[in-house]
mmCIF file of N, CA and C in Angstrom:
data_model
loop_
_atom_site.group_PDB
_atom_site.id
_atom_site.type_symbol
_atom_site.label_atom_id
_atom_site.label_comp_id
_atom_site.label_asym_id
_atom_site.label_seq_id
_atom_site.Cartn_x
_atom_site.Cartn_y
_atom_site.Cartn_z
ATOM 1 N N MET A 1 -14.751 3.672 27.275
ATOM 2 C CA MET A 1 -13.910 4.802 27.535
ATOM 3 C C MET A 1 -13.545 5.543 26.248
ATOM 4 N N TYR A 2 -13.183 4.802 25.192
ATOM 5 C CA TYR A 2 -12.773 5.447 23.952
ATOM 6 C C TYR A 2 -13.942 6.160 23.274
ATOM 7 N N ARG A 3 -15.131 5.629 23.401
ATOM 8 C CA ARG A 3 -16.295 6.305 22.816
ATOM 9 C C ARG A 3 -16.583 7.609 23.536
ATOM 10 N N SER A 4 -16.434 7.601 24.852
ATOM 11 C CA SER A 4 -16.608 8.839 25.614
ATOM 12 C C SER A 4 -15.538 9.855 25.232
ATOM 13 N N ALA A 5 -14.320 9.380 25.053
ATOM 14 C CA ALA A 5 -13.232 10.268 24.639
ATOM 15 C C ALA A 5 -13.520 10.857 23.255
ATOM 16 N N ALA A 6 -14.093 10.052 22.359
ATOM 17 C CA ALA A 6 -14.425 10.530 21.015
ATOM 18 C C ALA A 6 -15.495 11.624 21.077
ATOM 19 N N VAL A 7 -16.476 11.454 21.952
ATOM 20 C CA VAL A 7 -17.491 12.495 22.133
ATOM 21 C C VAL A 7 -16.832 13.760 22.677
ATOM 22 N N PHE A 8 -15.926 13.601 23.626
ATOM 23 C CA PHE A 8 -15.216 14.739 24.197
ATOM 24 C C PHE A 8 -14.387 15.459 23.125
ATOM 25 N N ILE A 9 -13.807 14.697 22.203
ATOM 26 C CA ILE A 9 -13.077 15.299 21.084
ATOM 27 C C ILE A 9 -14.009 16.213 20.289
ATOM 28 N N GLY A 10 -15.213 15.733 20.023
ATOM 29 C CA GLY A 10 -16.182 16.549 19.291
ATOM 30 C C GLY A 10 -16.492 17.850 20.006
ATOM 31 N N ILE A 11 -16.632 17.785 21.324
ATOM 32 C CA ILE A 11 -16.881 18.992 22.125
ATOM 33 C C ILE A 11 -15.691 19.940 22.020
ATOM 34 N N LEU A 12 -14.481 19.390 22.154
ATOM 35 C CA LEU A 12 -13.280 20.226 22.067
ATOM 36 C C LEU A 12 -13.130 20.865 20.684
ATOM 37 N N ILE A 13 -13.464 20.133 19.635
ATOM 38 C CA ILE A 13 -13.365 20.679 18.281
ATOM 39 C C ILE A 13 -14.326 21.851 18.114
ATOM 40 N N ALA A 14 -15.540 21.718 18.640
ATOM 41 C CA ALA A 14 -16.503 22.818 18.545
ATOM 42 C C ALA A 14 -15.982 24.064 19.264
ATOM 43 N N ILE A 15 -15.397 23.868 20.426
ATOM 44 C CA ILE A 15 -14.825 24.994 21.170
ATOM 45 C C ILE A 15 -13.630 25.566 20.411
ATOM 46 N N MET A 16 -12.762 24.687 19.910
ATOM 47 C CA MET A 16 -11.563 25.125 19.202
ATOM 48 C C MET A 16 -11.908 25.945 17.963
ATOM 49 N N VAL A 17 -12.840 25.467 17.164
ATOM 50 C CA VAL A 17 -13.217 26.179 15.940
ATOM 51 C C VAL A 17 -13.769 27.555 16.285
ATOM 52 N N THR A 18 -14.572 27.626 17.322
ATOM 53 C CA THR A 18 -15.134 28.910 17.743
ATOM 54 C C THR A 18 -14.035 29.860 18.202
ATOM 55 N N PHE A 19 -13.163 29.382 19.080
ATOM 56 C CA PHE A 19 -12.069 30.224 19.579
ATOM 57 C C PHE A 19 -11.145 30.660 18.438
ATOM 58 N N ASN A 20 -10.820 29.733 17.535
ATOM 59 C CA ASN A 20 -9.945 30.060 16.412
ATOM 60 C C ASN A 20 -10.567 31.137 15.521
ATOM 61 N N GLY A 21 -11.871 30.982 15.249
ATOM 62 C CA GLY A 21 -12.556 31.958 14.399
ATOM 63 C C GLY A 21 -12.610 33.337 15.028
ATOM 64 N N VAL A 22 -12.875 33.389 16.323
ATOM 65 C CA VAL A 22 -12.920 34.672 17.016
ATOM 66 C C VAL A 22 -11.525 35.282 17.104
ATOM 67 N N LEU A 23 -10.509 34.451 17.376
ATOM 68 C CA LEU A 23 -9.135 34.944 17.421
ATOM 69 C C LEU A 23 -8.732 35.547 16.086
ATOM 70 N N ALA A 24 -9.153 34.937 14.986
ATOM 71 C CA ALA A 24 -8.845 35.459 13.649
ATOM 72 C C ALA A 24 -9.484 36.833 13.444
ATOM 73 N N ASN A 25 -10.619 37.088 14.110
ATOM 74 C CA ASN A 25 -11.244 38.406 14.018
ATOM 75 C C ASN A 25 -10.449 39.458 14.786
ATOM 76 N N TYR A 26 -9.822 39.058 15.886
ATOM 77 C CA TYR A 26 -9.028 39.985 16.694
ATOM 78 C C TYR A 26 -7.672 40.289 16.069
ATOM 79 N N THR A 27 -7.125 39.307 15.391
ATOM 80 C CA THR A 27 -5.809 39.472 14.770
ATOM 81 C C THR A 27 -5.998 39.361 13.267
ATOM 82 N N ASP A 28 -5.065 38.810 12.606
ATOM 83 C CA ASP A 28 -5.142 38.482 11.192
ATOM 84 C C ASP A 28 -5.293 36.973 11.108
ATOM 85 N N GLN A 29 -5.867 36.474 10.035
ATOM 86 C CA GLN A 29 -6.076 35.030 9.928
ATOM 87 C C GLN A 29 -4.761 34.262 10.021
ATOM 88 N N TYR A 30 -3.722 34.754 9.380
ATOM 89 C CA TYR A 30 -2.439 34.057 9.405
ATOM 90 C C TYR A 30 -1.757 34.186 10.764
ATOM 91 N N VAL A 31 -1.902 35.343 11.381
ATOM 92 C CA VAL A 31 -1.322 35.539 12.718
ATOM 93 C C VAL A 31 -2.021 34.620 13.720
ATOM 94 N N SER A 32 -3.327 34.477 13.582
ATOM 95 C CA SER A 32 -4.054 33.597 14.508
ATOM 96 C C SER A 32 -3.602 32.144 14.347
ATOM 97 N N ILE A 33 -3.347 31.711 13.120
ATOM 98 C CA ILE A 33 -2.852 30.352 12.890
ATOM 99 C C ILE A 33 -1.491 30.178 13.546
ATOM 100 N N LEU A 34 -0.638 31.178 13.411
ATOM 101 C CA LEU A 34 0.686 31.123 14.033
ATOM 102 C C LEU A 34 0.557 31.052 15.555
ATOM 103 N N ILE A 35 -0.282 31.889 16.137
ATOM 104 C CA ILE A 35 -0.493 31.883 17.590
ATOM 105 C C ILE A 35 -0.995 30.523 18.052
ATOM 106 N N ILE A 36 -1.974 29.980 17.351
ATOM 107 C CA ILE A 36 -2.570 28.689 17.720
ATOM 108 C C ILE A 36 -1.509 27.590 17.723
ATOM 109 N N HIS A 37 -0.671 27.562 16.699
ATOM 110 C CA HIS A 37 0.320 26.498 16.615
ATOM 111 C C HIS A 37 1.481 26.703 17.588
ATOM 112 N N ILE A 38 1.845 27.945 17.865
ATOM 113 C CA ILE A 38 2.886 28.192 18.870
ATOM 114 C C ILE A 38 2.388 27.784 20.252
ATOM 115 N N VAL A 39 1.153 28.140 20.579
ATOM 116 C CA VAL A 39 0.592 27.747 21.881
ATOM 117 C C VAL A 39 0.504 26.223 21.975
ATOM 118 N N GLY A 40 0.116 25.565 20.888
ATOM 119 C CA GLY A 40 0.079 24.107 20.876
ATOM 120 C C GLY A 40 1.453 23.493 21.069
ATOM 121 N N LEU A 41 2.456 24.052 20.404
ATOM 122 C CA LEU A 41 3.824 23.554 20.545
ATOM 123 C C LEU A 41 4.324 23.722 21.973
ATOM 124 N N ILE A 42 4.106 24.892 22.547
ATOM 125 C CA ILE A 42 4.528 25.132 23.934
ATOM 126 C C ILE A 42 3.814 24.177 24.887
ATOM 127 N N SER A 43 2.528 23.965 24.672
ATOM 128 C CA SER A 43 1.766 23.045 25.524
ATOM 129 C C SER A 43 2.330 21.625 25.443
ATOM 130 N N LEU A 44 2.640 21.193 24.242
ATOM 131 C CA LEU A 44 3.184 19.843 24.066
ATOM 132 C C LEU A 44 4.572 19.718 24.680
ATOM 133 N N ILE A 45 5.386 20.744 24.548
ATOM 134 C CA ILE A 45 6.714 20.720 25.169
ATOM 135 C C ILE A 45 6.588 20.597 26.682
ATOM 136 N N ILE A 46 5.665 21.338 27.270
ATOM 137 C CA ILE A 46 5.442 21.257 28.720
ATOM 138 C C ILE A 46 5.018 19.852 29.122
ATOM 139 N N VAL A 47 4.098 19.254 28.363
ATOM 140 C CA VAL A 47 3.647 17.886 28.667
ATOM 141 C C VAL A 47 4.823 16.911 28.582
ATOM 142 N N LEU A 48 5.646 17.032 27.535
ATOM 143 C CA LEU A 48 6.797 16.135 27.382
ATOM 144 C C LEU A 48 7.794 16.308 28.522
ATOM 145 N N ILE A 49 8.001 17.539 28.968
ATOM 146 C CA ILE A 49 8.908 17.789 30.093
ATOM 147 C C ILE A 49 8.343 17.194 31.378
ATOM 148 N N LEU A 50 7.057 17.408 31.615
ATOM 149 C CA LEU A 50 6.439 16.875 32.838
ATOM 150 C C LEU A 50 6.440 15.348 32.859
ATOM 151 N N LYS A 51 6.255 14.740 31.703
ATOM 152 C CA LYS A 51 6.269 13.275 31.622
ATOM 153 C C LYS A 51 7.685 12.714 31.524
ATOM 154 N N LYS A 52 8.658 13.598 31.389
ATOM 155 C CA LYS A 52 10.062 13.200 31.223
ATOM 156 C C LYS A 52 10.222 12.228 30.059
ATOM 157 N N GLN A 53 9.519 12.542 28.991
ATOM 158 C CA GLN A 53 9.526 11.674 27.814
ATOM 159 C C GLN A 53 10.494 12.221 26.776
ATOM 160 N N LYS A 54 11.276 11.321 26.200
ATOM 161 C CA LYS A 54 12.220 11.714 25.167
ATOM 162 C C LYS A 54 11.510 11.817 23.832
ATOM 163 N N PHE A 55 12.090 12.601 22.953
ATOM 164 C CA PHE A 55 11.562 12.778 21.601
ATOM 165 C C PHE A 55 12.169 11.698 20.715
ATOM 166 N N ASN A 56 11.424 10.622 20.510
ATOM 167 C CA ASN A 56 11.924 9.490 19.720
ATOM 168 C C ASN A 56 11.223 9.442 18.375
ATOM 169 N N THR A 57 11.978 9.162 17.330
ATOM 170 C CA THR A 57 11.389 8.941 16.018
ATOM 171 C C THR A 57 11.944 7.637 15.459
ATOM 172 N N HIS A 58 11.190 7.039 14.588
ATOM 173 C CA HIS A 58 11.625 5.832 13.908
ATOM 174 C C HIS A 58 12.182 6.228 12.543
ATOM 175 N N LYS A 59 13.055 5.438 12.039
ATOM 176 C CA LYS A 59 13.736 5.769 10.783
ATOM 177 C C LYS A 59 12.865 5.556 9.548
ATOM 178 N N ASN A 60 11.931 4.639 9.592
ATOM 179 C CA ASN A 60 11.208 4.233 8.383
ATOM 180 C C ASN A 60 9.801 4.820 8.298
ATOM 181 N N ILE A 61 9.641 6.060 8.691
ATOM 182 C CA ILE A 61 8.327 6.698 8.597
ATOM 183 C C ILE A 61 8.139 7.181 7.161
ATOM 184 N N PRO A 62 7.047 6.773 6.497
ATOM 185 C CA PRO A 62 6.808 7.276 5.136
ATOM 186 C C PRO A 62 6.712 8.806 5.144
ATOM 187 N N PHE A 63 7.319 9.422 4.159
ATOM 188 C CA PHE A 63 7.425 10.879 4.096
ATOM 189 C C PHE A 63 6.062 11.564 4.137
ATOM 190 N N TYR A 64 5.046 10.979 3.472
ATOM 191 C CA TYR A 64 3.756 11.650 3.381
ATOM 192 C C TYR A 64 3.057 11.792 4.732
ATOM 193 N N PHE A 65 3.458 11.024 5.738
ATOM 194 C CA PHE A 65 2.849 11.192 7.065
ATOM 195 C C PHE A 65 3.244 12.524 7.700
ATOM 196 N N PHE A 66 4.359 13.093 7.292
ATOM 197 C CA PHE A 66 4.779 14.393 7.811
ATOM 198 C C PHE A 66 3.931 15.534 7.257
ATOM 199 N N SER A 67 3.158 15.266 6.220
ATOM 200 C CA SER A 67 2.281 16.303 5.660
ATOM 201 C C SER A 67 1.117 16.623 6.594
ATOM 202 N N ALA A 68 0.950 15.864 7.654
ATOM 203 C CA ALA A 68 -0.132 16.140 8.601
ATOM 204 C C ALA A 68 -0.004 17.534 9.195
ATOM 205 N N GLY A 69 1.213 18.041 9.337
ATOM 206 C CA GLY A 69 1.402 19.400 9.837
ATOM 207 C C GLY A 69 0.834 20.431 8.872
ATOM 208 N N ILE A 70 1.065 20.223 7.591
ATOM 209 C CA ILE A 70 0.514 21.121 6.567
ATOM 210 C C ILE A 70 -1.007 21.016 6.566
ATOM 211 N N ILE A 71 -1.503 19.803 6.675
ATOM 212 C CA ILE A 71 -2.950 19.598 6.709
ATOM 213 C C ILE A 71 -3.549 20.290 7.929
ATOM 214 N N GLY A 72 -2.852 20.227 9.079
ATOM 215 C CA GLY A 72 -3.329 20.898 10.285
ATOM 216 C C GLY A 72 -3.453 22.397 10.095
ATOM 217 N N VAL A 73 -2.467 23.000 9.440
ATOM 218 C CA VAL A 73 -2.524 24.436 9.158
ATOM 219 C C VAL A 73 -3.692 24.738 8.222
ATOM 220 N N MET A 74 -3.874 23.904 7.203
ATOM 221 C CA MET A 74 -4.989 24.107 6.267
ATOM 222 C C MET A 74 -6.335 23.978 6.978
ATOM 223 N N VAL A 75 -6.443 23.021 7.891
ATOM 224 C CA VAL A 75 -7.699 22.831 8.635
ATOM 225 C C VAL A 75 -8.027 24.080 9.454
ATOM 226 N N VAL A 76 -7.040 24.595 10.177
ATOM 227 C CA VAL A 76 -7.270 25.795 10.983
ATOM 228 C C VAL A 76 -7.620 26.971 10.080
ATOM 229 N N PHE A 77 -6.883 27.142 8.982
ATOM 230 C CA PHE A 77 -7.145 28.241 8.054
ATOM 231 C C PHE A 77 -8.566 28.166 7.507
ATOM 232 N N LEU A 78 -8.959 26.995 7.008
ATOM 233 C CA LEU A 78 -10.289 26.852 6.410
ATOM 234 C C LEU A 78 -11.394 26.939 7.456
ATOM 235 N N ASN A 79 -11.152 26.417 8.663
ATOM 236 C CA ASN A 79 -12.135 26.572 9.736
ATOM 237 C C ASN A 79 -12.350 28.044 10.062
ATOM 238 N N ASP A 80 -11.255 28.803 10.177
ATOM 239 C CA ASP A 80 -11.374 30.237 10.460
ATOM 240 C C ASP A 80 -12.148 30.949 9.358
ATOM 241 N N LEU A 81 -11.805 30.638 8.119
ATOM 242 C CA LEU A 81 -12.451 31.266 6.973
ATOM 243 C C LEU A 81 -13.949 30.953 6.943
ATOM 244 N N CYS A 82 -14.286 29.686 7.057
ATOM 245 C CA CYS A 82 -15.690 29.272 6.999
ATOM 246 C C CYS A 82 -16.480 29.774 8.201
ATOM 247 N N PHE A 83 -15.877 29.747 9.375
ATOM 248 C CA PHE A 83 -16.546 30.192 10.604
ATOM 249 C C PHE A 83 -17.077 31.611 10.462
ATOM 250 N N ASN A 84 -16.279 32.479 9.864
ATOM 251 C CA ASN A 84 -16.666 33.881 9.743
ATOM 252 C C ASN A 84 -17.733 34.132 8.680
ATOM 253 N N PHE A 85 -17.938 33.177 7.774
ATOM 254 C CA PHE A 85 -18.935 33.375 6.720
ATOM 255 C C PHE A 85 -20.177 32.514 6.876
ATOM 256 N N ILE A 86 -20.048 31.317 7.438
ATOM 257 C CA ILE A 86 -21.226 30.436 7.537
ATOM 258 C C ILE A 86 -21.543 30.019 8.967
ATOM 259 N N GLY A 87 -20.742 30.469 9.945
ATOM 260 C CA GLY A 87 -21.028 30.183 11.350
ATOM 261 C C GLY A 87 -20.462 28.854 11.818
ATOM 262 N N ALA A 88 -20.553 28.670 13.132
ATOM 263 C CA ALA A 88 -19.972 27.485 13.770
ATOM 264 C C ALA A 88 -20.716 26.211 13.399
ATOM 265 N N SER A 89 -22.044 26.238 13.448
ATOM 266 C CA SER A 89 -22.825 25.007 13.212
ATOM 267 C C SER A 89 -22.600 24.435 11.820
ATOM 268 N N LEU A 90 -22.702 25.280 10.817
ATOM 269 C CA LEU A 90 -22.551 24.781 9.450
ATOM 270 C C LEU A 90 -21.103 24.392 9.162
ATOM 271 N N THR A 91 -20.148 25.163 9.691
ATOM 272 C CA THR A 91 -18.736 24.809 9.518
ATOM 273 C C THR A 91 -18.459 23.435 10.101
ATOM 274 N N LEU A 92 -18.899 23.216 11.332
ATOM 275 C CA LEU A 92 -18.658 21.925 11.984
ATOM 276 C C LEU A 92 -19.438 20.800 11.315
ATOM 277 N N SER A 93 -20.683 21.055 10.934
ATOM 278 C CA SER A 93 -21.507 20.014 10.303
ATOM 279 C C SER A 93 -20.907 19.551 8.983
ATOM 280 N N LEU A 94 -20.528 20.501 8.153
ATOM 281 C CA LEU A 94 -19.944 20.128 6.865
ATOM 282 C C LEU A 94 -18.569 19.500 7.036
ATOM 283 N N GLY A 95 -17.818 19.961 8.037
ATOM 284 C CA GLY A 95 -16.524 19.344 8.342
ATOM 285 C C GLY A 95 -16.684 17.901 8.770
ATOM 286 N N ILE A 96 -17.671 17.640 9.609
ATOM 287 C CA ILE A 96 -17.938 16.266 10.055
ATOM 288 C C ILE A 96 -18.395 15.408 8.877
ATOM 289 N N PHE A 97 -19.193 15.992 7.991
ATOM 290 C CA PHE A 97 -19.623 15.258 6.804
ATOM 291 C C PHE A 97 -18.415 14.833 5.968
ATOM 292 N N GLY A 98 -17.486 15.763 5.756
ATOM 293 C CA GLY A 98 -16.271 15.438 5.006
ATOM 294 C C GLY A 98 -15.462 14.352 5.690
ATOM 295 N N GLN A 99 -15.381 14.422 7.028
ATOM 296 C CA GLN A 99 -14.651 13.400 7.777
ATOM 297 C C GLN A 99 -15.313 12.038 7.620
ATOM 298 N N LEU A 100 -16.637 12.006 7.685
ATOM 299 C CA LEU A 100 -17.354 10.733 7.553
ATOM 300 C C LEU A 100 -17.147 10.106 6.178
ATOM 301 N N VAL A 101 -17.204 10.919 5.143
ATOM 302 C CA VAL A 101 -17.030 10.397 3.786
ATOM 303 C C VAL A 101 -15.633 9.807 3.619
ATOM 304 N N LEU A 102 -14.602 10.580 3.980
ATOM 305 C CA LEU A 102 -13.239 10.070 3.795
ATOM 306 C C LEU A 102 -12.948 8.912 4.738
ATOM 307 N N ALA A 103 -13.423 8.979 5.978
ATOM 308 C CA ALA A 103 -13.201 7.877 6.924
ATOM 309 C C ALA A 103 -13.819 6.579 6.407
ATOM 310 N N SER A 104 -14.962 6.677 5.743
ATOM 311 C CA SER A 104 -15.597 5.483 5.167
ATOM 312 C C SER A 104 -14.711 4.849 4.098
ATOM 313 N N PHE A 105 -14.108 5.688 3.243
ATOM 314 C CA PHE A 105 -13.191 5.169 2.229
ATOM 315 C C PHE A 105 -11.943 4.568 2.865
ATOM 316 N N ILE A 106 -11.403 5.255 3.861
ATOM 317 C CA ILE A 106 -10.196 4.754 4.517
ATOM 318 C C ILE A 106 -10.462 3.396 5.157
ATOM 319 N N ASP A 107 -11.577 3.279 5.880
ATOM 320 C CA ASP A 107 -11.900 2.013 6.545
ATOM 321 C C ASP A 107 -12.294 0.920 5.552
ATOM 322 N N SER A 108 -13.001 1.282 4.501
ATOM 323 C CA SER A 108 -13.468 0.271 3.542
ATOM 324 C C SER A 108 -12.346 -0.306 2.697
ATOM 325 N N TYR A 109 -11.352 0.519 2.379
ATOM 326 C CA TYR A 109 -10.293 0.071 1.479
ATOM 327 C C TYR A 109 -8.930 -0.068 2.156
ATOM 328 N N GLY A 110 -8.852 0.194 3.450
ATOM 329 C CA GLY A 110 -7.596 0.059 4.169
ATOM 330 C C GLY A 110 -6.526 1.010 3.679
ATOM 331 N N LEU A 111 -6.914 2.233 3.350
ATOM 332 C CA LEU A 111 -5.954 3.210 2.844
ATOM 333 C C LEU A 111 -4.897 3.545 3.894
ATOM 334 N N PHE A 112 -3.746 4.005 3.440
ATOM 335 C CA PHE A 112 -2.628 4.420 4.277
ATOM 336 C C PHE A 112 -2.093 3.281 5.144
ATOM 337 N N GLY A 113 -2.290 2.043 4.683
ATOM 338 C CA GLY A 113 -1.755 0.893 5.395
ATOM 339 C C GLY A 113 -2.578 0.479 6.617
ATOM 340 N N LEU A 114 -3.779 0.989 6.749
ATOM 341 C CA LEU A 114 -4.623 0.633 7.888
ATOM 342 C C LEU A 114 -5.445 -0.602 7.591
ATOM 343 N N GLY A 115 -6.033 -1.166 8.630
ATOM 344 C CA GLY A 115 -6.878 -2.341 8.463
ATOM 345 C C GLY A 115 -8.191 -1.991 7.788
ATOM 346 N N ILE A 116 -8.849 -3.009 7.243
ATOM 347 C CA ILE A 116 -10.135 -2.825 6.578
ATOM 348 C C ILE A 116 -11.244 -3.084 7.596
ATOM 349 N N TYR A 117 -12.158 -2.132 7.694
ATOM 350 C CA TYR A 117 -13.327 -2.245 8.571
ATOM 351 C C TYR A 117 -14.551 -2.014 7.714
ATOM 352 N N LYS A 118 -15.495 -2.936 7.805
ATOM 353 C CA LYS A 118 -16.725 -2.790 7.005
ATOM 354 C C LYS A 118 -17.932 -2.785 7.880
#
């Protein structure tokens, strides 16, 4: 099941990068990033309301984990930028290459407190 979900993630990323890049052409690159994140926030709020789930946080979360939001904005920005100059295939291919390289280091050395996988 998780492997199928991972493949589905890849499909969604390809669609997302394409939609984000085209949206940036219709608006401004920064406006498109704002729209994307507002729509994502609204979608998540709706899911939390439908699931009747409370917003819980733990006290001892390392501060650097909150930088994922900044990284998310950078990912959308760079995807939009690259999409318009090198196309969807090369943007996604090189992005996946970067993910594979860093994921190998993370798994090999147990970075960020994760387990070691070889």
